[in-house]
Coordinates of C-alpha atoms in Angstrom, one line a residue:
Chain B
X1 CA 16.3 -91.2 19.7
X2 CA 13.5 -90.4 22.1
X3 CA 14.8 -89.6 25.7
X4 CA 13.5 -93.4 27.2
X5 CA 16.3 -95.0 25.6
X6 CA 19.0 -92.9 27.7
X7 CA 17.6 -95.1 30.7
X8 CA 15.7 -98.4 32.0
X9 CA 12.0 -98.2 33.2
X10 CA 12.5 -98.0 36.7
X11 CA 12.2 -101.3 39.0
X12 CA 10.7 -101.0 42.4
X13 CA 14.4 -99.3 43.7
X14 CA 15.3 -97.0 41.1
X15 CA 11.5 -95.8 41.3
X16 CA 11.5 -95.2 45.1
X17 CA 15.3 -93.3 44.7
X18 CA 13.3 -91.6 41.6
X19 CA 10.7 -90.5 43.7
X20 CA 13.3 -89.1 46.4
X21 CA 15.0 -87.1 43.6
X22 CA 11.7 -85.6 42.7
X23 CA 10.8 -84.8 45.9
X24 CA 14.4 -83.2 47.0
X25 CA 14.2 -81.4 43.4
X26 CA 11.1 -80.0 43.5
X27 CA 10.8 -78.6 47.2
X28 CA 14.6 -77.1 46.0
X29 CA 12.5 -75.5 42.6
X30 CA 9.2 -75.0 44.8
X31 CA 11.6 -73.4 47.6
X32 CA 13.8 -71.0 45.4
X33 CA 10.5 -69.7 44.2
X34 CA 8.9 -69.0 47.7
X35 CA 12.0 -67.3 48.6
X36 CA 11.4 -64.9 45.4
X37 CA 8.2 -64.5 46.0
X38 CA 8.5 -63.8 49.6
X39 CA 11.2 -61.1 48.9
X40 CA 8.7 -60.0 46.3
X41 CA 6.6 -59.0 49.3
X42 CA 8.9 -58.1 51.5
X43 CA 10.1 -55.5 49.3
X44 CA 6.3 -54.4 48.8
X45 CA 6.4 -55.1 45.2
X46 CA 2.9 -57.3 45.4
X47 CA 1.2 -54.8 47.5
X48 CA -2.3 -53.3 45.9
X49 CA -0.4 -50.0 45.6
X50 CA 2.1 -51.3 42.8
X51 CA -0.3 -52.7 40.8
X52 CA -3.0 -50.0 40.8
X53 CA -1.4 -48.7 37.4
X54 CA -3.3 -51.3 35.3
X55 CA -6.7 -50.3 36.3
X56 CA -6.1 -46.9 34.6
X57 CA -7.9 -46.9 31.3
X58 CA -5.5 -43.9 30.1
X59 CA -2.6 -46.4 31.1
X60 CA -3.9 -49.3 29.7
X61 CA -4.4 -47.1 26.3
X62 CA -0.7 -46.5 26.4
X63 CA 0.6 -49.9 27.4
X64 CA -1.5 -50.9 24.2
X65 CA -0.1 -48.4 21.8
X66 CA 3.7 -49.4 23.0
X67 CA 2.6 -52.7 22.0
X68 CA 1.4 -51.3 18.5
X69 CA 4.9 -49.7 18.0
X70 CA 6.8 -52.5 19.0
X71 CA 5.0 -54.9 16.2
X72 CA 4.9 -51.8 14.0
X73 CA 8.5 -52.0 14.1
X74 CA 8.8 -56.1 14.1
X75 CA 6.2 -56.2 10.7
X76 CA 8.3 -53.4 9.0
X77 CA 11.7 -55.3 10.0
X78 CA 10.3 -58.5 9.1
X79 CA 9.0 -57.8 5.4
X80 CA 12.2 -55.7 4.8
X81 CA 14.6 -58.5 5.9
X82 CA 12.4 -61.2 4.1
X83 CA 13.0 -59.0 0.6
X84 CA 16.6 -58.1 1.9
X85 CA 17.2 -61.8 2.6
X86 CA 15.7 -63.1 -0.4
X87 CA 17.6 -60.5 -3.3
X88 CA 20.9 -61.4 -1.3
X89 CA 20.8 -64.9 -1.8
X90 CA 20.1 -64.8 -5.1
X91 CA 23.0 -62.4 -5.3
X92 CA 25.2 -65.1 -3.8
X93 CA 23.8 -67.9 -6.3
X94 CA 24.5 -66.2 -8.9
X95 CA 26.9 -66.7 -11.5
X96 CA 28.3 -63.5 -12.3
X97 CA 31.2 -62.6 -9.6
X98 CA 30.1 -59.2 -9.8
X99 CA 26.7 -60.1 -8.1
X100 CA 28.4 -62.8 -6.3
X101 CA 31.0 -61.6 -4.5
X102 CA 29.8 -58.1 -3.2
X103 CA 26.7 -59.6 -1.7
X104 CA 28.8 -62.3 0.4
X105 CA 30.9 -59.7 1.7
X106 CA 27.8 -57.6 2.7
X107 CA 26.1 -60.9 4.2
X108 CA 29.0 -61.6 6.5
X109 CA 29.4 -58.1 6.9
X110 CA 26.1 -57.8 8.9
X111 CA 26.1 -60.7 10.4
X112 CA 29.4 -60.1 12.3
X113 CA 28.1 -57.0 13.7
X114 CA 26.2 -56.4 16.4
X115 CA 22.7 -55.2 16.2
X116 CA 22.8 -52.6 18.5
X117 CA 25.7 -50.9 17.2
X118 CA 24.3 -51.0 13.9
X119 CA 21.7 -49.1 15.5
X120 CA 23.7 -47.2 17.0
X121 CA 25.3 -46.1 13.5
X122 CA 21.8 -45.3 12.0
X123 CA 21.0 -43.6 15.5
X124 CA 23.8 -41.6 16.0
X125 CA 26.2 -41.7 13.5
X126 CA 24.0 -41.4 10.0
X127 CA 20.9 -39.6 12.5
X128 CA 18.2 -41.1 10.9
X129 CA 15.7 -39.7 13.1
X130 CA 13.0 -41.1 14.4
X131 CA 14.3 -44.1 16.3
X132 CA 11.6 -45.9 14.5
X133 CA 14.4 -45.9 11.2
X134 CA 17.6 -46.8 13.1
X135 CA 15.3 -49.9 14.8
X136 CA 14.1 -51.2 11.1
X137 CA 17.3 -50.3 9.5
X138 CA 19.0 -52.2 11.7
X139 CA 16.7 -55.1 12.1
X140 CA 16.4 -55.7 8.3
X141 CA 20.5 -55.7 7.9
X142 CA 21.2 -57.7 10.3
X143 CA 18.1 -60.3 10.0
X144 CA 17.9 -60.1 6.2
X145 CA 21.8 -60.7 6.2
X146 CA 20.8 -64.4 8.6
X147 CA 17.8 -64.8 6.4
X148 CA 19.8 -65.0 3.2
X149 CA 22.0 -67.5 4.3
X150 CA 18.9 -69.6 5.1
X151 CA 17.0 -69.0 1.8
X152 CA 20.4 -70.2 0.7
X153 CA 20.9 -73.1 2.7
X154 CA 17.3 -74.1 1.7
X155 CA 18.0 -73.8 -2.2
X156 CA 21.2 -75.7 -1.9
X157 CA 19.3 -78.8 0.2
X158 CA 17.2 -79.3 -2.7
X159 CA 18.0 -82.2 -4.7
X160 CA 19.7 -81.5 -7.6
X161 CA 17.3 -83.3 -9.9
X162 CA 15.3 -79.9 -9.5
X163 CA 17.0 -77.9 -11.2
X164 CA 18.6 -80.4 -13.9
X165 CA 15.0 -81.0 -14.8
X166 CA 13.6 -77.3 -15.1
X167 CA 16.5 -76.6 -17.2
X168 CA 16.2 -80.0 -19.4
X169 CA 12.3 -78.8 -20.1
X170 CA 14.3 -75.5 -21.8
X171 CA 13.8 -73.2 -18.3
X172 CA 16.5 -70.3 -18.2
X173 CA 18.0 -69.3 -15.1
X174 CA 15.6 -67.2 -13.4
X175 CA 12.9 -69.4 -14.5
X176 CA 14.4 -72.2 -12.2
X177 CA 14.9 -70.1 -9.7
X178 CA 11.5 -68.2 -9.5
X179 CA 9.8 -71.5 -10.8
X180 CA 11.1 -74.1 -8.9
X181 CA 13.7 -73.9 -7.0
X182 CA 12.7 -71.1 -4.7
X183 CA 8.9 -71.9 -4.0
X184 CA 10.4 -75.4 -3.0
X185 CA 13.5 -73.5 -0.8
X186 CA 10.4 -71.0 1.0
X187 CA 8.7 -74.7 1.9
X188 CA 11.3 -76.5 3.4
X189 CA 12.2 -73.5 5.1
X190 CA 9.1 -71.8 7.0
X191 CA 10.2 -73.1 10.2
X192 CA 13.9 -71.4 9.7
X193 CA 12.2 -68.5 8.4
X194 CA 9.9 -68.0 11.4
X195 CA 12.1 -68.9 14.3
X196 CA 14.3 -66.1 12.4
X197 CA 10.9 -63.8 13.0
X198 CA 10.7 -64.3 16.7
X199 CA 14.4 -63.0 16.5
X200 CA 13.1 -59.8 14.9
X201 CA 10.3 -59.6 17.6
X202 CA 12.8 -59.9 20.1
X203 CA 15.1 -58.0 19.2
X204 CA 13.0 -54.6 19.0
X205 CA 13.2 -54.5 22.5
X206 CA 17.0 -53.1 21.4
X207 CA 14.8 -50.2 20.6
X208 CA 14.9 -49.0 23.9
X209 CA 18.2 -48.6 24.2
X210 CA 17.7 -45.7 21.6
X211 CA 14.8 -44.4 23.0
X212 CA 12.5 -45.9 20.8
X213 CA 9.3 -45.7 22.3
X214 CA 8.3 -49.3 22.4
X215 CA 6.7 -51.5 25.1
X216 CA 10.1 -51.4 27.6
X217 CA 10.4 -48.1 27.2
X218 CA 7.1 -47.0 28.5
X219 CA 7.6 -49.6 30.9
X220 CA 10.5 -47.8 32.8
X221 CA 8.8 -44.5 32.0
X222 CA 6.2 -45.5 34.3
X223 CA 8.0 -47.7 35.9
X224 CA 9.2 -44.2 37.9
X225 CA 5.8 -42.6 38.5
X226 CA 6.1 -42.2 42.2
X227 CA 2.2 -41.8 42.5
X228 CA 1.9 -46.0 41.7
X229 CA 4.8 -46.7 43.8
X230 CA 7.7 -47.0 40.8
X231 CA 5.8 -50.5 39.8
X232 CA 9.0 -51.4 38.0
X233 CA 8.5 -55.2 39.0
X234 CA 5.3 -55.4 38.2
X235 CA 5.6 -53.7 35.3
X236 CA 8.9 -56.0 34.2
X237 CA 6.2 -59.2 34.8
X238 CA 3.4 -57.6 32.6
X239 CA 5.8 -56.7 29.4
X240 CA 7.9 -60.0 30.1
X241 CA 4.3 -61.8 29.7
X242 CA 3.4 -59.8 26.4
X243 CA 6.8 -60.7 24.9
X244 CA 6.5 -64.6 25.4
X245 CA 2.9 -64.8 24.6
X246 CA 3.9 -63.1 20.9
X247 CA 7.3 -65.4 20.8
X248 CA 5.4 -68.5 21.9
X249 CA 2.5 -67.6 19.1
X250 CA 4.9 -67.5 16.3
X251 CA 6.8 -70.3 17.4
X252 CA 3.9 -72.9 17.6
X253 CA 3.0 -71.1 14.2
X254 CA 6.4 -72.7 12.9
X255 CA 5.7 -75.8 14.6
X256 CA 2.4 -76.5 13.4
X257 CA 4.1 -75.5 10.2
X258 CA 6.9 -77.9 9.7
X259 CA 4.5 -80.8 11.2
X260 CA 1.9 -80.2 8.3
X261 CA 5.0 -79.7 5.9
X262 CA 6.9 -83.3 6.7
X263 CA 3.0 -84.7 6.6
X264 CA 2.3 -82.9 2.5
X265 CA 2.8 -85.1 -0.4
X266 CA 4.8 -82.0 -2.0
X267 CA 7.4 -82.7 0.7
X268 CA 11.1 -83.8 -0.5
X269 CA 13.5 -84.9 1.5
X270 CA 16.4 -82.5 1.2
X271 CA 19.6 -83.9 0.2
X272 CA 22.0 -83.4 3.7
X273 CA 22.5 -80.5 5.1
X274 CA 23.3 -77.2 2.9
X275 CA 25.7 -75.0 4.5
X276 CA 24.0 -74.1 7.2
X277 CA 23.3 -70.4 8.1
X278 CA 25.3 -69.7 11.4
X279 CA 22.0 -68.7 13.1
X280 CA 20.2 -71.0 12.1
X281 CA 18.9 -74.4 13.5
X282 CA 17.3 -77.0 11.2
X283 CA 14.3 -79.3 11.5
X284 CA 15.6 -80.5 15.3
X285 CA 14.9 -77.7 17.0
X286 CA 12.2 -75.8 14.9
X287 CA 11.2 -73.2 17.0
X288 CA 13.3 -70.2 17.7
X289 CA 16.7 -72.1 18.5
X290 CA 18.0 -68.6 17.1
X291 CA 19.5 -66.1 19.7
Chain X
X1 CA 42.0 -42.7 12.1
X2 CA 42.4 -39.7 15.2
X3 CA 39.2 -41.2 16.4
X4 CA 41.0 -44.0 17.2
X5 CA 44.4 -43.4 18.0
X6 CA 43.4 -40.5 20.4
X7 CA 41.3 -42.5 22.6
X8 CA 43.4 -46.2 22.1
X9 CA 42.8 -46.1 26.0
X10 CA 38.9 -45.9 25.8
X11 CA 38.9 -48.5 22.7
X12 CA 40.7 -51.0 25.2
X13 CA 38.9 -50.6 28.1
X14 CA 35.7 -50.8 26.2
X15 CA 36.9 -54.1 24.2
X16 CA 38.4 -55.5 27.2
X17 CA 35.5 -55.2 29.4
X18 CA 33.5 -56.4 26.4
X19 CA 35.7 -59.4 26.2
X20 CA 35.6 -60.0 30.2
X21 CA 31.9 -60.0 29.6
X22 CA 32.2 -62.5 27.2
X23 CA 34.8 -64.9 28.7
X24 CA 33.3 -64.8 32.2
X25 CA 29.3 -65.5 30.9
X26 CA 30.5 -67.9 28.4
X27 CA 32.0 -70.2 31.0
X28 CA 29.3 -69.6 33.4
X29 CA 26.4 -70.6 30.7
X30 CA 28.4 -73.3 29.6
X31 CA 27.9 -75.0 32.8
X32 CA 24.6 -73.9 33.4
X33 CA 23.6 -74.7 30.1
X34 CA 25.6 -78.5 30.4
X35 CA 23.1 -78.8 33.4
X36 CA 19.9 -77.5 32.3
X37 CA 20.6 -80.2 29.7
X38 CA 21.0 -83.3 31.7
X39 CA 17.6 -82.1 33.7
X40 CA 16.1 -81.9 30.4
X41 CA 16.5 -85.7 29.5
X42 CA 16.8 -86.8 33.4
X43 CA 14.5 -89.7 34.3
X44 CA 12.9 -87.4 36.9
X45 CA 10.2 -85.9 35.5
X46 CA 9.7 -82.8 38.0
X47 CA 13.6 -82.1 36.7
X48 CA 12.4 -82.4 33.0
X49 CA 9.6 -80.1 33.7
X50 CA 11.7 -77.5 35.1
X51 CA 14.5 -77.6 32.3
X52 CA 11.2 -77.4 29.8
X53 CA 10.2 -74.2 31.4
X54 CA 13.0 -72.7 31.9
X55 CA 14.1 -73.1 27.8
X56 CA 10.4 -72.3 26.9
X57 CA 10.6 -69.0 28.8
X58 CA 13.7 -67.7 28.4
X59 CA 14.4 -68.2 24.7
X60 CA 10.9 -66.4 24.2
X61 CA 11.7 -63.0 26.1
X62 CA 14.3 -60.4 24.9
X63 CA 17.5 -60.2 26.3
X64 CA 16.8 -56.5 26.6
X65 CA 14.2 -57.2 28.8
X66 CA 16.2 -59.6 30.7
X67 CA 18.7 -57.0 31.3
X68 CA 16.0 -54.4 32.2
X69 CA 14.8 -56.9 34.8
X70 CA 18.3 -57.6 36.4
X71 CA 19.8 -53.9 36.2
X72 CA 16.6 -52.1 36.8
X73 CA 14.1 -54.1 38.5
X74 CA 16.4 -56.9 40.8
X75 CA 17.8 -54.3 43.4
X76 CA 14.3 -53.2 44.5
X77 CA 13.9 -57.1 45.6
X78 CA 16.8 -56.4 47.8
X79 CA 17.9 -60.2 47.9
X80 CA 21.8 -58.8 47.6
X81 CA 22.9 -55.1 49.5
X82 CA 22.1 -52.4 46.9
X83 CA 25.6 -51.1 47.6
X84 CA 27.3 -54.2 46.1
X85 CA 25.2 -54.9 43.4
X86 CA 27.1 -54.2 40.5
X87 CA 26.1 -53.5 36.8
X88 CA 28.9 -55.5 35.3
X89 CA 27.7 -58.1 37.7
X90 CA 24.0 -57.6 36.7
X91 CA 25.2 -58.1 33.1
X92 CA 26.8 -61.3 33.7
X93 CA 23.7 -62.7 35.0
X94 CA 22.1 -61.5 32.5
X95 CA 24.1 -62.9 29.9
X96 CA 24.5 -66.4 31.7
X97 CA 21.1 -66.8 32.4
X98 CA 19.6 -65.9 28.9
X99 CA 22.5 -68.0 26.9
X100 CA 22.2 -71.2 29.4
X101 CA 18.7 -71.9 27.2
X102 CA 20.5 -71.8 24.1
X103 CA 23.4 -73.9 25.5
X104 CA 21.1 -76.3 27.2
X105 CA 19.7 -76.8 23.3
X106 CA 22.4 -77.2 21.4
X107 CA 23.8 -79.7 23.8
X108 CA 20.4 -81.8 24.1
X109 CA 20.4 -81.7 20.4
X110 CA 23.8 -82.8 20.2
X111 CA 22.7 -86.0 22.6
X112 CA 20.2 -87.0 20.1
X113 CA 22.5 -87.4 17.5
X114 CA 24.5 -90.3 19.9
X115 CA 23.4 -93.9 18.1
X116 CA 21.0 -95.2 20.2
X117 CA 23.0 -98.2 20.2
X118 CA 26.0 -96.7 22.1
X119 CA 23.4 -95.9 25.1
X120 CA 21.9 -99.2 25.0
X121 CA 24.6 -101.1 25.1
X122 CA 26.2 -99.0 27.8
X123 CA 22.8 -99.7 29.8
X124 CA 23.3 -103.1 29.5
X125 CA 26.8 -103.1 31.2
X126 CA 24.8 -101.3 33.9
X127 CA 26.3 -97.7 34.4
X128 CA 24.0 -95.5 35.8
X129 CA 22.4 -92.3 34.2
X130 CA 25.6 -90.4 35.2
X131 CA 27.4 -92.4 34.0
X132 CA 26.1 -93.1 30.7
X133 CA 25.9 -89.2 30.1
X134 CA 29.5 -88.2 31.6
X135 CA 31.4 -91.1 29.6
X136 CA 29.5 -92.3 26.6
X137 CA 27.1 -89.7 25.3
X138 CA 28.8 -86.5 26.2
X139 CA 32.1 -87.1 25.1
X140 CA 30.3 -88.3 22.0
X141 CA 27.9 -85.6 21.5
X142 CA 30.8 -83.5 21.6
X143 CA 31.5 -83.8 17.6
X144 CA 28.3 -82.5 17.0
X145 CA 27.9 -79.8 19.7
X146 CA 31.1 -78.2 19.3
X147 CA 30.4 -76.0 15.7
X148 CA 26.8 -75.0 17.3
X149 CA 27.9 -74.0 20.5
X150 CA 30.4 -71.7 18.5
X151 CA 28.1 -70.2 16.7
X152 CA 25.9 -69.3 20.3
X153 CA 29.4 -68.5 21.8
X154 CA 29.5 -65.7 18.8
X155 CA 26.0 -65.0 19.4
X156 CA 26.7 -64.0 23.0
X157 CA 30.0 -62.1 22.0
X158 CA 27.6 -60.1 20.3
X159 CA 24.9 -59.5 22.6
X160 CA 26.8 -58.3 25.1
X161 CA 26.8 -54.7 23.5
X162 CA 23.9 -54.8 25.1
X163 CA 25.2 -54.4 28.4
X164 CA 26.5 -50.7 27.0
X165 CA 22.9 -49.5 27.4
X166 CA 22.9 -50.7 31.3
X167 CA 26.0 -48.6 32.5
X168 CA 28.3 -51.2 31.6
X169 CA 31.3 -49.5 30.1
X170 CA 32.1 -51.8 27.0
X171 CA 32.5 -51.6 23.3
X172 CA 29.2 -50.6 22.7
X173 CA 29.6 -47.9 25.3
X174 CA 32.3 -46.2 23.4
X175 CA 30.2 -43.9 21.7
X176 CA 28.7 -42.3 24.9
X177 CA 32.2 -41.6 25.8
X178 CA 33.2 -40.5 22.5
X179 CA 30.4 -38.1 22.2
X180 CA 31.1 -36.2 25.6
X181 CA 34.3 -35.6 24.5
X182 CA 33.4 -34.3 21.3
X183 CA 34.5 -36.3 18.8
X184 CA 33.2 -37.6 15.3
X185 CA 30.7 -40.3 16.8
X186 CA 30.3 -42.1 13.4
X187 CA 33.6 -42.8 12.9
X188 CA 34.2 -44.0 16.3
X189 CA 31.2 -46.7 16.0
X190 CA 32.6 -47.6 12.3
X191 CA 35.5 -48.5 14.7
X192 CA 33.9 -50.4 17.2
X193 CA 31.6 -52.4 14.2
X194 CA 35.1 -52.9 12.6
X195 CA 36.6 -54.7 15.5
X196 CA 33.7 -56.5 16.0
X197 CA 33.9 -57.9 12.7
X198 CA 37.5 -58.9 13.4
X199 CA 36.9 -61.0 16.5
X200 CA 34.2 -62.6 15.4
X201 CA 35.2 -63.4 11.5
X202 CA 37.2 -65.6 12.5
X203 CA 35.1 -67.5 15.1
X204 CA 32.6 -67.9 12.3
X205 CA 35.6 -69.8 9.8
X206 CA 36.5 -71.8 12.3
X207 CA 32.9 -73.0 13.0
X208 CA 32.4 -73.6 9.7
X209 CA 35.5 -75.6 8.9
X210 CA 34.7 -77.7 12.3
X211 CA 30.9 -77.8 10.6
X212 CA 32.6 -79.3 7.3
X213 CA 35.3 -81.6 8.9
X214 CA 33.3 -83.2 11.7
X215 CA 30.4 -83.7 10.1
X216 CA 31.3 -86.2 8.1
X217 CA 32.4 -88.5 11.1
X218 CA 28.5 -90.3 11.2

């Protein structure tokens, strides 16, 4: 249903009363901002002295290696929960209730709690170390554990033709699975997959709350540096900008994805909706509907 | 088990300040969320734009950061007296603001799954756009917006651990607490991930069996 067909095209009234709304809306919108802005000035935090920070090469250096650890951390997380993912929903295909059972538990398990505590169990209860372990270990149980249900989800949509045919032509099990079932799952599924990415990205930032040196930590560290003024503000803007720049990348990446997949002649049309991973938002809302 | 029974008192301050977080941001973004949506398929595009933006930008920056912005950043601007602002209340709005973009999804979502039909033929008895949302589509959408918004409403049951690393003293503040005091940190946190797993289990079932019984309505 595209939006137009929730109401008429305007006549000559409703476009005049359309045109007041917009008006009365946007000097509200235009207004709220100014008022932010202004108390952004007021409280100094646009003066040159705030921003000076960024000029420094030796800063700019360090903003950039935060950066590096923060996607350090989100491509470790990500190929880890990809493999996690994808062994623990074979495990819950599988026949054998040996494989079958254990890995749901540990799916749900995961998935119920939250990541920072889990970090804060590799943290400070199993003292992994470097925060850099607790952030991946974390990451990868909790995102593999979301990930799994959607390599799942995206085998069971398949039609079942699939597999009735790859095992008519003499396939065994892992055959059809490796053959093709899964290639077909990984296809429909790119756009889950990636919007489950931009949660990883995101959710390094959780980092910081065990001193993992990542791109908001440096950000309060010099966020206090009286000699710039404690550019907090400023600095919240810059790292805010990185973070949405990455998240918008990979989501048009899933976009531009699913478009081109619908448009392939390899596409098929799943058959309903598998049971959908909790997380997880299908082809409506392809890119990062995740939280 | 001492872990626990030693410090019930910290367990349910920390769990019911978790679960104030969570009842008094979940009926916040609910609204907000509920609103954002209308703007977002209002026939005023300056009201689309800014629902547009607002999803765009939110659901693209970590709630981390969102916190960092409210509990660090926010008192410098001064807008409310530094003396009052309050870290639970900076977590709130934190919570509310980041979990309105999910909300406002899931409920536009949920309109596009109301037969086009239904809104057309309520357009021809001639209720207006308020109308037509707050007694056709809505109440219809409802069906399908109920087992997502669950699964959100668990998302931000979760996420408001985060508020423990912004002086918020909630479950996932427990183990600062618990390490002062001496104790055996990881059992206290296989506590905390335990109850966790008992509030939201059961969220999750229920989701699922509204997923499975609704579902089959259209």
């Amino acid at each position: 249903m595209s939006a137009s067909a929730l109401f008429d095209l305007p006549g000559p009234k409703a476009r005049m009363r359309y045109r007041i709304y917009a008006v009365v809306g946007a000097a509200l919108i235009v207004g709220a901002i100014a008022y932010v802005i202004y108390r952004f000035i007021d409280a100094g935090q646009f003066d040159a002295q705030v921003w000076e920070w960024i000029q420094y090469e030796q800063i700019q250096t360090d903003l950039l290696t935060a950066l590096g650890r923060t996607l350090t951390a989100f491509a470790a997380a990500a190929v880890l929960s990809l493999i996690f993912g994808a062994i623990f929903a074979a495990g819950r295909l599988s026949d054998h209730a040996i494989f079958r059972v254990p890995s749901m538990v540990i799916v749900e398990l995961f998935r119920a709690i939250p990541a920072v505590i889990l970090m804060f169990i590799f943290h400070y209860g199993i003292q992994l170390g470097d925060p850099f372990n607790s952030v991946v270990a974390a990451l990868t149980l909790y995102n593999g554990s979301v990930l799994a249900e959607v390599f799942r989800a995206g085998i069971l949509s398949l039609p079942r033709g699939q597999s009735e045919a790859a095992y008519a032509v003499g396939m065994r099990k892992t055959q059809v699975m490796m053959l093709v079932l899964l290639p077909q799952a990984l296809r429909a599924m790119l756009p889950a997959i990636i919007s489950q990415l931009v949660v990883v990205l995101k959710d390094t930032a959780l980092g910081f709350l065990i001193t993992y040196e990542e791109l908001l930590y440096y950000a309060r560290l010099l966020g206090g540096v009286a000699q710039f003024g404690r550019p907090l503000i400023p600095l919240t803007i810059v790292v805010a900008a990185m973070y949405i720049v990455m998240c918008l990348l990979l989501s048009w990446l899933a976009n531009y994805l699913s478009k081109r997949e619908r448009k392939s002649k390899k596409h098929i049309e799943p058959e309903g909706k598998g049971p959908v991973g909790e997380d997880t938002t299908f082809a409506g809302a392809p890119a990062g509907a995740t939280l | 088990m001492n872990v626990l029974l030693e410090n019930v008192d910290l367990f349910l301050n920390g769990f019911g300040n978790t679960i104030k977080l969570f009842l008094i941001s979940g009926v916040l973004c609910l609204i907000l969320g509920v609103i954002l949506a209308m703007m977002r398929v209002s026939p005023v595009p300056v009201f689309r734009a800014f629902g547009t933006v607002y999803v765009t930008v939110v659901r693209n920056t970590p709630l981390t950061l969102v916190f960092f912005f409210f509990a660090f950043a926010f008192p410098l601007l001064e807008i409310i007296d530094r003396n009052d602002y309050d870290f639970f209340i900076a977590a709130v709005i934190a919570l509310t603001l980041y979990t309105a973009a999910f909300v406002c999804e899931v409920v536009r979502s949920g309109i596009n799954t109301v037969a086009v039909g239904q809104i057309e033929a309520s357009r021809a008895l001639g209720l207006t756009f308020g109308q037509l949302l707050s007694s056709v589509v809505l109440p219809q959408a409802t069906r399908s917006v109920v087992p997502p918004m669950v699964s959100t409403m668990v998302a931000l049951l979760k996420n408001t651990t985060i508020a423990a690393g912004f002086s918020v003293a909630e479950a996932g503040a427990i183990r600062d607490s618990l390490s002062e005091d001496g104790y055996n940190v990881m059992t206290g946190l296989l506590w905390v991930a335990f109850f966790f797993v008992v509030l939201v289990v059961p969220l999750t079932l229920l989701q699922r069996s509204l997923e499975k019984r609704w579902s089959v309505a259209r």
